[in-house]
DNA sequence: TTGAAAGCGCTAACAT
DNA sequence: ATGTTAGCGCTTTCAA
């Protein structure tokens, strides 16, 4: 119905809105930005003009004057892997876990009016490039998902004073808030489950011990077992991949054939570990109980389905977004890190 | 060494560079944008000034005048699924396939100096929002990854005249270039493999028949079998999920217990289908040969590992990026769609 | 409460 | 080949 009163071909500008509403650009701008000091009648006129013209603000123009960008960067930092056969950017993107993080993030960021720019840092050059981009003020904040413990990026970001949130505690401490699950508490849940089932010869397939999360899962599991009266803990280290889990399970089983319970530090490794047990003639869960970690799709896909420690990944990502928003809105504020409580999801493997 | 000759606190501007180099803003701009009409000596001076000041262009300012944004949108379009238990944005993001697409895309986009903005359209409101954003000229182009065949977005995008590329042929035809794999050729590879192994009682677990890709895989498989002298094709429809594959396999096997070969239209469905066969007492591949489609992680994860039809996903995504770049560089050009040739990856299941 | 005007940093005529 | 200048669309003093 409304004739779009504007120059043809180009999107309507604030100027157009002002003209249609019969006010100045300044007043139109006030309405658009929700400032209270506008007469109700004029406000209505402007709002009508916005609808009539199909106006939407030009972000570049706005950004030029406000120095905000209404966008944040989602930076994926991976160790360079030219030696691996992995095609291109490595496994982060094809990890369903990462997808869940993105999902939880967007769910908060979108309603806040923030766009999300995807960036990858996987070698020295790209890291410098990303950092330059961020420092230049092209985004209002950064969510960093880093997969390697010796990543220098957290510290470098801390020095920029740009609002930043980390997915998980960084390998090298940095003065930045992070969100993660209580690894030790999760390990304890696993220990309690296995012990409650009467298992006493318990081992664990741990994650890479240079990663804090993996360390804490191992350490927490050992501590919980000790508290439950099981002082000894044989373990083997995997690399958080399926193949690595299988390999570690083989070593563990070779050294300790009498095992009746295993805590595998990730579901994906569990996917590799369980078949090793089965092929070695152990029934799961009858002979050996297995508890995983993550509650990823892998847990459901396993045969039998894995009993596992659940991380509320989407909720955690949502919290990351909120921490970031708070920093953006209150410059200087550095909110405390948030640690989520894990829960046990009982399926068939223990 | 170089003292950063600039106002403190703020990034250097073109003005700063010009002053340090002792030239006008225009000349500095010419150097930065690589225009040829600049004296070699001045060019060097400007380049030094850039280094000295740590200058990087302000994208907002540039965008305001050029009407380019040097960014593209990666739009993920999914059917609304409030009825499902799926947490949040649905399964696209946690699909490793999507991650491979992102990976291939970024690999081309990054060197071209384009940022990638992630957007989701999963209901009427978000679709309108995304469309408004795109129409407003906030990006130079769009990559659309759509998961549902009745998606109105391809057509709506075609009407905007914004450079666009689709991941896969759209359900409703649209005048936009797309990239996909030759589905029929892939199905033929599967048929040839099974028939070459002497199998004659062959069925297929097809994908959702409202999706073009799924239709073509079924149709192509049927055609190829007929050409090879196997005229009959029992089939059951799955929904491209693991559980759906298992369910369809059960139905297929119930109706045709004598099957000795199955083409499963996705590896993920294969992951569900194979255990059904095993539990029904069929050995794979001895009693029943199984060929999947995609060559995803699922194919390797299956037990036995799936022989499958490979889609070069990262390469295809890279091609999408190139098609988009061409449209951006040559406005008005609508490059033809590109169809990739699949290949057979032989593993243990057939 | 409203408007006039300056200016954010950059590119692109245009003039030289 | 180089410089001067006029905006791009918006927010934000500052006056009224």
XYZ file of C-alpha atoms (C1' of nucleotides) in Angstrom:
732
model
C 0.000 0.000 0.000
C 2.548 2.524 1.178
C 4.397 3.983 -1.729
C 8.057 3.710 -1.011
C 8.959 7.338 -0.974
C 12.617 7.172 -1.879
C 15.143 7.465 -4.629
C 14.881 4.410 -6.796
C 17.584 1.762 -6.757
C 19.115 2.684 -3.463
C 18.060 1.836 0.050
C 16.311 4.602 1.930
C 18.495 6.835 4.052
C 17.846 8.666 7.247
C 17.447 11.770 5.107
C 14.534 10.103 3.290
C 12.873 9.147 6.532
C 13.248 12.651 7.881
C 11.793 14.191 4.775
C 8.809 11.858 4.683
C 8.152 12.431 8.371
C 8.645 16.172 8.044
C 11.324 16.351 10.733
C 15.061 16.838 10.860
C 17.590 14.058 10.497
C 18.494 14.512 14.122
C 14.967 13.776 15.311
C 14.642 10.797 13.041
C 17.932 9.516 14.404
C 16.669 9.944 17.953
C 13.609 7.867 17.255
C 15.635 5.151 15.612
C 17.988 4.961 18.528
C 15.204 4.970 21.072
C 16.149 8.215 22.796
C 13.384 9.341 25.169
C 13.477 13.035 24.312
C 11.080 12.944 21.396
C 7.502 14.133 21.284
C 5.067 11.241 20.983
C 3.374 12.632 17.878
C 6.652 13.139 16.034
C 7.800 9.726 17.118
C 4.768 8.192 15.465
C 5.330 10.138 12.276
C 8.912 8.962 12.100
C 7.921 5.391 12.743
C 5.427 5.559 9.920
C 8.035 7.034 7.653
C 10.366 4.181 8.493
C 7.767 1.663 7.483
C 6.820 3.597 4.379
C 10.375 3.873 3.163
C 11.534 0.460 4.306
C 14.389 2.181 6.039
C 17.197 0.287 7.694
C 20.277 2.031 9.081
C 23.497 1.929 7.120
C 25.867 0.187 9.462
C 28.998 1.561 7.863
C 27.873 5.124 8.347
C 26.793 4.460 11.877
C 29.962 2.613 12.693
C 32.079 5.434 11.333
C 30.752 7.836 13.911
C 29.952 5.623 16.887
C 33.066 3.451 16.598
C 30.891 0.489 17.322
C 30.475 -2.206 14.696
C 27.651 -4.264 16.167
C 29.549 -7.359 15.289
C 31.768 -9.806 17.094
C 34.398 -12.193 15.846
C 34.248 -15.910 16.419
C 37.901 -16.842 16.203
C 38.844 -20.436 15.725
C 42.424 -21.053 16.652
C 44.079 -24.281 15.692
C 47.575 -25.547 15.655
C 49.108 -25.583 12.241
C 48.916 -29.049 10.826
C 50.571 -29.163 7.465
C 52.058 -32.503 8.346
C 48.650 -34.078 8.713
C 46.548 -35.382 5.884
C 43.652 -33.417 7.303
C 42.138 -31.481 4.474
C 42.438 -27.736 4.916
C 41.459 -26.017 8.073
C 41.592 -29.068 10.270
C 39.081 -30.744 12.365
C 37.569 -28.007 14.466
C 34.928 -27.142 11.921
C 33.878 -30.695 11.356
C 33.620 -31.329 15.065
C 29.937 -31.416 16.013
C 30.922 -29.976 19.348
C 31.971 -26.790 17.633
C 28.655 -26.661 15.839
C 26.851 -26.788 19.147
C 28.962 -23.907 20.394
C 28.102 -21.830 17.337
C 24.478 -22.644 17.796
C 24.415 -21.561 21.427
C 26.355 -18.424 20.642
C 24.111 -17.248 17.819
C 21.067 -17.829 19.891
C 22.181 -15.031 22.218
C 24.055 -12.825 19.789
C 21.346 -12.577 17.198
C 18.658 -11.044 19.439
C 21.276 -8.642 20.744
C 21.674 -7.306 17.232
C 25.217 -8.501 16.816
C 26.531 -10.101 13.667
C 29.079 -12.860 13.942
C 32.178 -12.871 11.784
C 33.991 -16.163 11.411
C 37.779 -16.075 11.494
C 40.465 -18.710 11.503
C 43.944 -18.542 12.930
C 45.904 -21.617 12.006
C 49.406 -20.365 11.424
C 51.645 -17.443 12.227
C 50.485 -15.397 9.257
C 46.772 -15.855 9.771
C 47.148 -15.193 13.473
C 48.827 -11.862 12.746
C 46.145 -11.057 10.227
C 43.321 -11.865 12.616
C 44.929 -9.900 15.385
C 45.440 -6.864 13.163
C 41.814 -7.038 12.139
C 40.626 -7.232 15.710
C 42.896 -4.467 16.934
C 41.734 -2.192 14.163
C 38.360 -2.087 15.865
C 36.459 -3.957 13.199
C 34.528 -5.873 15.843
C 33.197 -5.036 19.286
C 34.287 -8.268 20.889
C 35.821 -11.673 20.437
C 34.861 -15.230 21.226
C 37.927 -17.400 21.067
C 37.698 -21.114 20.579
C 41.168 -22.518 20.850
C 42.097 -26.144 20.534
C 45.718 -26.096 21.572
C 47.124 -25.457 24.989
C 50.174 -23.439 23.955
C 48.127 -20.961 21.963
C 49.557 -17.443 22.354
C 46.302 -15.844 21.244
C 44.564 -15.604 24.630
C 47.381 -13.525 26.055
C 47.678 -11.407 22.954
C 43.978 -10.721 23.118
C 44.165 -9.881 26.799
C 46.664 -7.185 25.913
C 44.358 -5.571 23.402
C 41.741 -4.728 26.011
C 39.121 -5.822 23.497
C 36.134 -7.541 25.122
C 36.905 -11.239 24.911
C 35.595 -14.565 26.147
C 37.299 -17.909 25.938
C 35.716 -21.279 25.354
C 37.380 -23.255 28.118
C 40.231 -22.436 30.417
C 43.314 -21.445 28.433
C 46.488 -23.526 28.542
C 48.534 -20.515 29.535
C 46.728 -18.404 32.088
C 45.333 -15.143 30.733
C 43.348 -12.364 32.339
C 40.230 -13.226 30.367
C 36.940 -14.733 31.430
C 36.234 -18.234 30.221
C 33.355 -20.658 30.394
C 33.756 -24.316 31.013
C 32.347 -27.327 32.755
C 33.616 -28.479 36.128
C 35.913 -31.198 34.843
C 36.672 -32.647 38.266
C 33.016 -32.856 39.207
C 32.333 -34.654 35.939
C 35.091 -37.136 36.579
C 33.656 -37.699 40.043
C 30.246 -38.548 38.596
C 31.905 -41.161 36.407
C 33.827 -42.606 39.326
C 30.758 -42.807 41.521
C 28.782 -44.554 38.821
C 31.391 -47.247 38.214
C 32.062 -47.834 41.902
C 28.346 -47.967 42.683
C 28.099 -50.825 40.241
C 30.603 -52.730 42.299
C 33.506 -52.307 39.938
C 36.931 -52.107 41.531
C 39.480 -52.700 38.780
C 39.016 -49.400 37.139
C 41.146 -47.655 34.531
C 40.856 -44.581 32.394
C 41.562 -43.521 28.857
C 42.677 -39.958 29.461
C 42.971 -37.037 27.075
C 46.178 -35.273 26.021
C 47.910 -34.295 29.224
C 49.051 -30.954 27.905
C 45.439 -29.816 27.901
C 44.108 -28.508 31.213
C 40.699 -30.081 30.712
C 42.234 -33.485 30.123
C 44.511 -33.112 33.131
C 41.623 -32.228 35.376
C 39.500 -35.096 34.217
C 42.302 -37.525 34.971
C 43.214 -35.919 38.245
C 39.605 -35.545 39.328
C 38.851 -39.146 38.478
C 41.846 -40.383 40.404
C 40.932 -38.306 43.405
C 37.302 -39.391 43.392
C 38.256 -43.053 43.136
C 40.664 -42.714 46.027
C 37.941 -41.097 48.103
C 35.732 -44.075 47.287
C 38.370 -46.533 48.391
C 39.922 -47.380 45.034
C 43.459 -46.077 45.319
C 45.025 -47.415 42.151
C 44.398 -46.009 38.692
C 45.942 -47.452 35.575
C 45.564 -45.132 32.625
C 46.578 -44.545 29.040
C 46.665 -41.318 27.126
C 44.604 -40.752 23.995
C 44.379 -37.738 21.719
C 40.630 -37.134 21.876
C 40.080 -38.881 18.541
C 38.306 -42.149 17.928
C 41.414 -43.878 16.677
C 43.409 -42.506 19.587
C 40.813 -43.855 22.006
C 41.011 -47.304 20.452
C 44.788 -47.283 20.584
C 44.888 -46.192 24.216
C 42.245 -48.767 25.142
C 44.386 -51.500 23.607
C 47.402 -50.469 25.657
C 45.377 -50.182 28.815
C 43.764 -53.571 28.347
C 47.079 -55.214 27.504
C 48.553 -54.002 30.764
C 45.438 -54.670 32.837
C 43.359 -57.503 31.397
C 41.280 -57.724 34.563
C 39.683 -54.307 34.183
C 35.980 -54.136 34.956
C 35.441 -50.405 34.525
C 36.784 -47.662 32.266
C 36.322 -43.911 32.257
C 36.980 -42.622 28.761
C 37.664 -38.890 28.787
C 35.596 -38.160 25.680
C 32.709 -39.868 23.919
C 34.590 -39.802 20.652
C 37.428 -41.783 22.220
C 34.747 -44.017 23.684
C 33.574 -44.761 20.187
C 37.009 -46.195 19.529
C 37.509 -47.826 22.912
C 34.329 -49.895 23.157
C 34.894 -52.002 20.023
C 38.367 -52.832 21.334
C 36.806 -54.232 24.482
C 34.184 -56.152 22.552
C 36.736 -57.626 20.197
C 38.791 -58.671 23.190
C 35.804 -60.704 24.318
C 34.585 -58.390 27.037
C 30.870 -57.714 27.234
C 29.860 -54.110 27.837
C 28.493 -53.390 30.397
C 28.419 -56.873 31.953
C 32.169 -57.470 32.066
C 33.396 -53.921 31.706
C 31.483 -50.754 32.437
C 32.325 -47.725 30.311
C 31.558 -44.104 31.081
C 32.298 -41.376 28.541
C 32.445 -37.594 28.681
C 30.654 -34.846 26.721
C 27.297 -36.368 25.872
C 27.952 -35.798 22.208
C 26.271 -37.548 19.318
C 29.026 -40.129 19.548
C 27.598 -41.308 22.859
C 24.282 -42.181 21.273
C 25.935 -43.642 18.214
C 28.052 -46.056 20.223
C 27.050 -49.682 20.509
C 26.033 -50.029 23.297
C 25.049 -46.401 23.782
C 27.422 -44.697 26.184
C 26.627 -43.712 29.702
C 28.375 -40.387 29.874
C 29.032 -37.109 31.638
C 27.036 -34.357 30.047
C 28.341 -30.873 29.301
C 25.547 -28.407 28.560
C 27.412 -27.081 25.535
C 24.734 -24.798 24.104
C 24.006 -23.295 27.507
C 27.681 -22.734 28.066
C 28.018 -21.012 24.717
C 25.030 -18.851 25.571
C 26.748 -17.842 28.763
C 29.847 -16.935 26.797
C 27.757 -14.633 24.669
C 26.274 -13.004 27.748
C 29.693 -12.467 29.304
C 30.816 -10.853 26.087
C 27.775 -8.621 25.893
C 28.353 -7.449 29.408
C 31.917 -6.436 28.623
C 30.797 -4.622 25.520
C 28.110 -2.735 27.368
C 30.212 -1.927 30.401
C 33.675 -1.141 29.091
C 36.321 -2.045 31.593
C 34.214 -4.658 33.308
C 35.832 -8.075 33.387
C 33.189 -10.527 34.513
C 34.310 -13.620 36.361
C 34.630 -16.932 34.557
C 31.711 -19.300 34.778
C 31.973 -22.979 35.553
C 29.032 -25.211 34.728
C 27.976 -28.289 36.608
C 28.023 -31.516 34.616
C 25.456 -34.277 34.974
C 25.450 -37.997 34.391
C 23.470 -39.408 31.489
C 22.836 -43.075 32.036
C 22.570 -45.230 28.941
C 23.690 -48.796 28.354
C 27.439 -48.948 28.798
C 27.577 -48.636 32.592
C 62.406 0.826 15.602
C 59.872 2.927 13.784
C 58.208 5.377 16.079
C 54.511 5.134 15.545
C 53.822 8.632 14.367
C 50.175 8.963 15.194
C 47.738 10.292 17.709
C 47.797 8.086 20.744
C 44.937 5.746 21.542
C 43.420 5.639 18.125
C 44.395 3.656 15.072
C 46.269 5.580 12.411
C 44.203 7.112 9.645
C 44.957 7.773 6.027
C 45.534 11.371 7.032
C 48.336 10.257 9.344
C 49.955 8.205 6.628
C 49.769 11.086 4.184
C 51.300 13.495 6.648
C 54.163 11.164 7.554
C 54.842 10.449 3.897
C 54.564 14.089 2.971
C 51.910 13.502 0.325
C 48.204 14.115 -0.056
C 45.528 11.731 1.176
C 44.664 10.952 -2.408
C 48.146 9.715 -3.229
C 48.287 7.653 -0.065
C 44.938 6.176 -1.002
C 46.211 5.338 -4.469
C 49.152 3.446 -3.058
C 46.958 1.567 -0.631
C 44.568 0.542 -3.361
C 47.349 -0.421 -5.719
C 46.583 2.094 -8.456
C 49.395 2.224 -11.001
C 49.538 5.985 -11.426
C 51.936 6.731 -8.615
C 55.576 7.683 -8.815
C 57.858 4.940 -7.528
C 59.606 7.178 -5.038
C 56.387 8.457 -3.515
C 55.031 4.969 -3.441
C 57.972 3.898 -1.310
C 57.522 6.819 1.024
C 53.894 5.967 1.527
C 54.676 2.338 2.114
C 57.181 3.309 4.766
C 54.645 5.581 6.365
C 52.166 2.743 6.460
C 54.619 0.557 8.288
C 55.673 3.365 10.580
C 52.139 4.208 11.590
C 50.787 0.664 11.622
C 48.036 1.868 9.387
C 45.128 -0.326 8.377
C 42.164 1.020 6.437
C 38.947 1.731 8.271
C 36.476 -0.558 6.588
C 33.437 1.424 7.628
C 34.735 4.582 6.010
C 35.770 2.756 2.892
C 32.508 0.903 2.692
C 30.562 4.107 3.050
C 31.985 5.516 -0.137
C 32.654 2.424 -2.238
C 29.445 0.662 -1.310
C 31.432 -2.499 -1.019
C 31.726 -4.220 2.326
C 34.401 -6.803 1.607
C 32.322 -9.351 3.383
C 29.931 -12.085 2.394
C 27.156 -13.785 4.302
C 27.048 -17.487 4.908
C 23.340 -18.066 5.370
C 22.157 -21.263 6.929
C 18.530 -21.895 6.204
C 16.688 -24.550 8.117
C 13.101 -25.498 8.494
C 11.597 -24.381 11.748
C 11.574 -27.250 14.175
C 9.927 -26.199 17.359
C 8.204 -29.539 17.573
C 11.505 -31.389 17.731
C 13.555 -31.920 20.817
C 16.555 -30.637 18.911
C 18.220 -28.051 21.053
C 18.230 -24.605 19.495
C 19.248 -24.017 15.965
C 18.905 -27.578 14.807
C 21.244 -29.983 13.297
C 22.916 -28.113 10.478
C 25.659 -26.721 12.665
C 26.457 -29.981 14.321
C 26.636 -31.734 10.979
C 30.297 -32.352 10.144
C 29.365 -31.939 6.506
C 28.562 -28.318 7.152
C 31.897 -27.865 8.836
C 33.656 -29.127 5.747
C 31.729 -26.642 3.657
C 32.767 -23.791 5.923
C 36.328 -24.952 5.794
C 36.410 -25.049 1.991
C 34.702 -21.692 1.749
C 37.050 -19.883 4.111
C 40.032 -21.273 2.331
C 39.078 -19.252 -0.751
C 37.402 -16.284 0.854
C 40.140 -15.424 3.262
C 42.889 -14.846 0.682
C 40.421 -12.780 -1.325
C 40.171 -10.405 1.607
C 36.548 -11.179 2.332
C 35.153 -11.628 5.794
C 32.437 -14.172 6.371
C 29.370 -13.320 8.390
C 27.351 -16.202 9.752
C 23.572 -15.887 9.606
C 20.709 -18.220 10.403
C 17.223 -18.263 8.965
C 15.097 -20.762 10.787
C 11.680 -19.184 10.916
C 9.641 -16.516 9.225
C 10.968 -13.738 11.430
C 14.628 -14.572 11.112
C 14.263 -15.051 7.388
C 12.820 -11.570 7.008
C 15.574 -10.207 9.202
C 18.314 -11.889 7.205
C 16.804 -10.783 3.947
C 16.527 -7.199 5.118
C 20.130 -7.265 6.172
C 21.269 -8.632 2.839
C 19.154 -6.255 0.810
C 20.503 -3.318 2.742
C 23.852 -3.970 1.115
C 25.665 -5.049 4.255
C 27.440 -7.789 2.329
C 28.775 -8.140 -1.180
C 27.462 -11.638 -1.725
C 25.709 -14.617 -0.235
C 26.419 -18.296 0.121
C 23.213 -20.092 0.911
C 23.186 -23.483 2.521
C 19.638 -24.655 2.678
C 18.469 -27.929 4.090
C 14.846 -27.978 3.062
C 13.397 -28.312 -0.408
C 10.530 -25.861 -0.057
C 12.778 -23.055 1.084
C 11.603 -19.743 -0.395
C 14.972 -18.112 0.198
C 16.669 -19.049 -3.095
C 14.004 -17.337 -5.108
C 13.872 -14.356 -2.842
C 17.608 -13.998 -3.157
C 17.425 -14.321 -6.921
C 15.122 -11.336 -6.933
C 17.564 -9.192 -5.010
C 20.203 -9.374 -7.752
C 22.769 -9.795 -4.998
C 25.617 -12.128 -5.988
C 24.613 -15.513 -4.641
C 25.682 -19.131 -4.781
C 23.747 -22.123 -3.557
C 25.107 -25.246 -1.939
C 23.263 -27.849 -3.960
C 20.450 -27.595 -6.434
C 17.465 -25.827 -4.868
C 14.166 -27.615 -4.365
C 12.303 -24.930 -6.259
C 14.212 -23.850 -9.321
C 15.847 -20.443 -9.043
C 18.009 -18.457 -11.416
C 21.084 -18.852 -9.249
C 24.246 -20.834 -9.767
C 24.743 -23.827 -7.521
C 27.438 -26.371 -6.901
C 26.763 -29.991 -6.359
C 27.924 -33.487 -7.044
C 26.540 -35.532 -9.899
C 24.062 -37.549 -7.861
C 23.158 -39.942 -10.642
C 26.777 -40.682 -11.457
C 27.380 -41.388 -7.778
C 24.459 -43.763 -7.632
C 25.801 -45.479 -10.743
C 29.159 -46.068 -9.057
C 27.362 -47.748 -6.192
C 25.292 -49.909 -8.540
C 28.311 -50.976 -10.526
C 30.200 -51.941 -7.410
C 27.424 -54.104 -6.016
C 26.645 -55.777 -9.324
C 30.334 -56.413 -10.031
C 30.408 -58.360 -6.781
C 27.740 -60.627 -8.182
C 24.918 -59.300 -6.089
C 21.496 -59.383 -7.679
C 18.949 -58.897 -4.892
C 19.690 -55.281 -4.362
C 17.709 -52.688 -2.437
C 18.251 -49.125 -1.381
C 17.656 -46.962 1.643
C 16.785 -43.718 -0.055
C 16.740 -40.180 1.310
C 13.669 -37.967 1.734
C 11.964 -37.912 -1.645
C 11.065 -34.268 -1.438
C 14.734 -33.421 -1.755
C 16.129 -33.289 -5.287
C 19.439 -34.851 -4.290
C 17.677 -37.800 -2.704
C 15.390 -38.243 -5.684
C 18.282 -38.291 -8.091
C 20.234 -40.789 -6.059
C 17.260 -43.142 -6.051
C 16.418 -42.580 -9.670
C 20.017 -42.802 -10.792
C 20.538 -45.992 -8.840
C 17.447 -47.573 -10.310
C 18.468 -46.580 -13.821
C 21.992 -47.867 -13.418
C 20.787 -51.199 -12.039
C 18.360 -51.617 -14.935
C 21.168 -50.930 -17.385
C 23.161 -53.641 -15.649
C 20.334 -56.125 -15.950
C 18.792 -55.766 -12.519
C 15.352 -54.396 -13.227
C 13.755 -54.558 -9.792
C 14.524 -52.192 -6.954
C 12.927 -52.489 -3.548
C 13.495 -49.391 -1.479
C 12.580 -47.659 1.742
C 12.758 -43.998 2.553
C 14.885 -42.630 5.371
C 15.351 -39.077 6.587
C 19.140 -38.813 6.288
C 19.599 -39.467 10.004
C 21.162 -42.497 11.635
C 17.957 -43.544 13.328
C 16.010 -43.011 10.121
C 18.471 -45.200 8.256
C 18.064 -47.983 10.802
C 14.312 -47.750 10.627
C 14.228 -47.839 6.841
C 16.655 -50.745 6.782
C 14.368 -52.707 9.089
C 11.408 -52.151 6.795
C 13.401 -53.006 3.719
C 14.771 -56.175 5.220
C 11.368 -57.257 6.503
C 9.930 -57.049 3.006
C 12.960 -58.522 1.296
C 14.855 -60.889 3.565
C 16.877 -62.210 0.657
C 18.712 -58.952 -0.035
C 22.398 -59.301 -0.783
C 23.198 -55.678 -1.539
C 22.096 -52.274 -0.270
C 22.824 -48.754 -1.419
C 22.288 -46.398 1.485
C 21.881 -42.838 0.275
C 24.031 -41.314 3.031
C 26.815 -42.570 5.262
C 24.985 -41.366 8.328
C 21.991 -43.537 7.433
C 24.496 -46.315 6.751
C 25.666 -45.987 10.321
C 22.148 -46.919 11.382
C 21.498 -49.481 8.661
C 24.521 -51.726 9.113
C 23.847 -52.716 12.729
C 20.307 -53.667 11.711
C 21.722 -56.078 9.163
C 24.224 -57.481 11.629
C 21.609 -57.981 14.303
C 19.452 -59.756 11.758
C 22.272 -62.243 11.362
C 23.614 -60.965 8.052
C 27.346 -60.659 7.696
C 28.599 -57.497 6.007
C 29.991 -57.717 3.361
C 29.798 -61.509 2.985
C 26.004 -61.840 3.027
C 25.024 -58.279 2.248
C 27.157 -55.632 0.591
C 26.556 -52.043 1.660
C 27.566 -48.911 -0.197
C 27.065 -45.481 1.341
C 27.174 -41.934 0.017
C 29.190 -38.831 1.045
C 32.443 -40.243 2.363
C 31.872 -38.511 5.662
C 33.455 -39.389 8.971
C 30.548 -41.724 9.527
C 31.830 -43.967 6.750
C 35.102 -44.530 8.564
C 33.387 -44.857 11.902
C 31.075 -47.615 10.753
C 31.819 -51.196 11.640
C 32.768 -52.476 9.083
C 33.998 -49.265 7.494
C 31.717 -48.232 4.661
C 32.536 -48.450 1.019
C 31.024 -45.220 -0.190
C 30.555 -42.623 -2.901
C 32.776 -39.662 -2.231
C 31.721 -36.038 -2.628
C 34.704 -33.669 -2.674
C 32.993 -31.338 -0.236
C 35.837 -28.916 0.446
C 36.615 -28.601 -3.251
C 32.979 -27.984 -3.988
C 32.816 -25.298 -1.343
C 35.936 -23.717 -2.794
C 34.243 -23.631 -6.172
C 31.243 -21.956 -4.597
C 33.509 -19.259 -3.275
C 35.051 -18.762 -6.698
C 31.659 -18.506 -8.363
C 30.689 -15.912 -5.819
C 33.876 -13.934 -6.301
C 33.339 -13.865 -10.016
C 29.865 -12.448 -9.598
C 31.130 -9.837 -7.202
C 33.924 -8.790 -9.543
C 31.834 -8.822 -12.697
C 28.445 -7.453 -11.708
C 25.713 -8.890 -13.841
C 27.614 -12.057 -14.655
C 25.763 -15.205 -13.668
C 28.226 -18.048 -13.946
C 26.867 -21.483 -14.755
C 26.348 -24.040 -12.012
C 29.110 -26.546 -11.472
C 28.577 -30.263 -11.065
C 31.370 -32.319 -9.567
C 32.165 -35.906 -10.372
C 31.914 -38.322 -7.481
C 34.288 -41.223 -6.937
C 34.031 -44.572 -5.212
C 35.951 -45.134 -1.999
C 36.315 -48.825 -1.366
C 36.490 -49.908 2.242
C 35.140 -53.028 3.921
C 31.373 -53.072 3.518
C 31.205 -53.925 -0.193
C 12.036 19.089 22.574
C 13.933 20.153 18.087
C 17.098 21.603 14.343
C 21.568 23.095 12.184
C 25.918 21.785 11.368
C 30.221 19.477 12.055
C 32.757 15.581 11.160
C 33.855 10.238 11.472
C 37.819 8.171 7.405
C 37.703 7.205 3.082
C 37.382 7.295 -2.347
C 36.651 9.425 -6.688
C 35.806 13.054 -9.647
C 37.984 16.985 -11.172
C 41.553 20.247 -11.792
C 46.199 20.963 -12.331
C 51.344 12.112 -11.781
C 49.496 14.644 -7.869
C 46.491 17.514 -5.063
C 41.896 19.623 -3.880
C 37.456 18.829 -2.794
C 32.969 16.956 -2.400
C 30.478 13.817 -0.474
C 29.035 8.560 1.383
C 24.952 8.241 5.844
C 25.058 8.682 10.247
C 25.415 10.551 15.322
C 26.193 14.210 18.291
C 27.398 18.505 20.070
C 25.563 23.001 20.339
C 21.933 26.588 19.916
C 17.511 27.841 19.887
